[in-house]
Coordinates of C-alpha atoms in Angstrom, one line a residue:
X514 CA 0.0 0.0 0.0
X515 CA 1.6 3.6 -1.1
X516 CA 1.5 6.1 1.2
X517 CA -1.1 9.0 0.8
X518 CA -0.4 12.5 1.9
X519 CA -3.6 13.6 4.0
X520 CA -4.2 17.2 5.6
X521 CA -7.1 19.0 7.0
X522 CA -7.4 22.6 8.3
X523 CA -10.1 24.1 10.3
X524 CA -12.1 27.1 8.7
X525 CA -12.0 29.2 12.3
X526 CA -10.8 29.0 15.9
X527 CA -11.2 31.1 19.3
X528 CA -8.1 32.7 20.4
X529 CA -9.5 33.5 23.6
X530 CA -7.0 32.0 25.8
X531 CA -10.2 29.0 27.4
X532 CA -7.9 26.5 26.4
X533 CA -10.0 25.1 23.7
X534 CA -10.0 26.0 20.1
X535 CA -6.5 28.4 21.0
X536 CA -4.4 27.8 18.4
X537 CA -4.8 27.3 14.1
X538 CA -2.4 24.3 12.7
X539 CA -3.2 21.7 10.2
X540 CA -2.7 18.6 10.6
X541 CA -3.0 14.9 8.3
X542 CA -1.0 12.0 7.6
X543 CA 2.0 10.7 6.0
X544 CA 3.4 14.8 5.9
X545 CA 7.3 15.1 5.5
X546 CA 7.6 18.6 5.2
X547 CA 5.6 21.2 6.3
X548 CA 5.4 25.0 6.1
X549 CA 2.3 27.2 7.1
X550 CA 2.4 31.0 6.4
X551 CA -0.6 33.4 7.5
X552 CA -1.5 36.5 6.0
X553 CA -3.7 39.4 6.4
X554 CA -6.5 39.3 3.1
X555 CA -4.4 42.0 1.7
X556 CA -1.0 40.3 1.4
X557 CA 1.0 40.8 4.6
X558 CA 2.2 37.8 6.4
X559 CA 1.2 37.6 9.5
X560 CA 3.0 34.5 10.8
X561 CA 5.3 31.6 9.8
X562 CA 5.9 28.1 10.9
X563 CA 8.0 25.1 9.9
X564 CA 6.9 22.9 13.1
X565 CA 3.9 20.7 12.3
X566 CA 3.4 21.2 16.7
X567 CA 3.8 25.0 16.2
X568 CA 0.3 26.8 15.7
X569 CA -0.8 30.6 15.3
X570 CA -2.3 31.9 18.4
X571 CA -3.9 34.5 16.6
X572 CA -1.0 37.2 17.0
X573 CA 1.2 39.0 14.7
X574 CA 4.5 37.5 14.6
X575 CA 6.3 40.6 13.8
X576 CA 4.3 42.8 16.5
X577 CA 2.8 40.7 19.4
X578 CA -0.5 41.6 19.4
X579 CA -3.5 40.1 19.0
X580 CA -5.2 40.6 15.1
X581 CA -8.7 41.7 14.9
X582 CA -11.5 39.6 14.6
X583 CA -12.0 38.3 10.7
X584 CA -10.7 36.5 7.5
X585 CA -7.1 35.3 7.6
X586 CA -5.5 33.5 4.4
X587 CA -3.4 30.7 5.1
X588 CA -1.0 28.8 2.4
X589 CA 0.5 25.1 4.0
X590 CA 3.4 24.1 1.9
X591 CA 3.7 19.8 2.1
X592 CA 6.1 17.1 1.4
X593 CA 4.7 13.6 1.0
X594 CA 6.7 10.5 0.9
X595 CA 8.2 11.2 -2.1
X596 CA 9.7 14.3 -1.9
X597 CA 6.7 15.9 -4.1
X598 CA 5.0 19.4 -2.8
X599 CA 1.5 20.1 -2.4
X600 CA 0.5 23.8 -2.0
X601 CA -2.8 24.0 0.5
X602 CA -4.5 27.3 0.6
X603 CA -7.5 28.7 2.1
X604 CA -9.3 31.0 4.6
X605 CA -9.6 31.1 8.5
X606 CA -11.7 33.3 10.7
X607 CA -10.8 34.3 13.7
X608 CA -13.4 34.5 16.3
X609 CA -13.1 36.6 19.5

C-alpha cells in the first residue's frame, strides 16, 4: 500500500486564551515537510511556521499583538513520501 499525503485545516478557531480551540495548525498524515504561512487578506504575512506542533495563536508574529476579529488566508506548503509538494490554501476566521 503507497502512502497517501492527508491534511485537514479548520475554517476558524477562538483565540481567547479557554484552552479550547487556541491555536490554528493543520494537521493529516503521512506529511514530510511542512510549512504554514498566514496572512492578512491584503497580502502581509502575518505568521510563519515550519513545526507541524507550532500553531498561530492569533497574534502578529512581527508585533505581538493580538489581530482583529475576521478573515485570515493561510498557504501550507507539504512534502509527502516522495519528496513531491502540495501547496494548500485557504481562509480562517478568527473568532473573538
Amino acid at each position: 500500500i503507497n502512502p497517501y499525503l492527508t491534511f485537514y485545516a479548520p475554517n476558524s478557531f477562538t483565540p481567547d486564551g479557554d484552552g479550547v480551540n487556541d491555536v490554528f495548525f493543520g494537521y493529516g498524515e503521512d506529511i514530510y515537510g511542512y510549512e504554514m504561512r498566514i496572512f492578512t487578506r491584503w497580502g502581509p504575512q502575518l505568521f510563519n511556521s515550519f513545526d507541524k506542533s507550532v500553531g498561530w495563536d492569533g497574534t502578529n508574529q512581527l508585533t505581538g499583538s493580538p489581530v482583529p476579529p475576521g478573515v485570515y488566508v493561510y498557504r501550507f506548503m507539504l512534502k509527502d513520501v516522495f519528496g513531491r509538494e502540495h501547496s494548500v490554501i485557504g481562509r480562517v476566521t478568527v473568532v473573538r
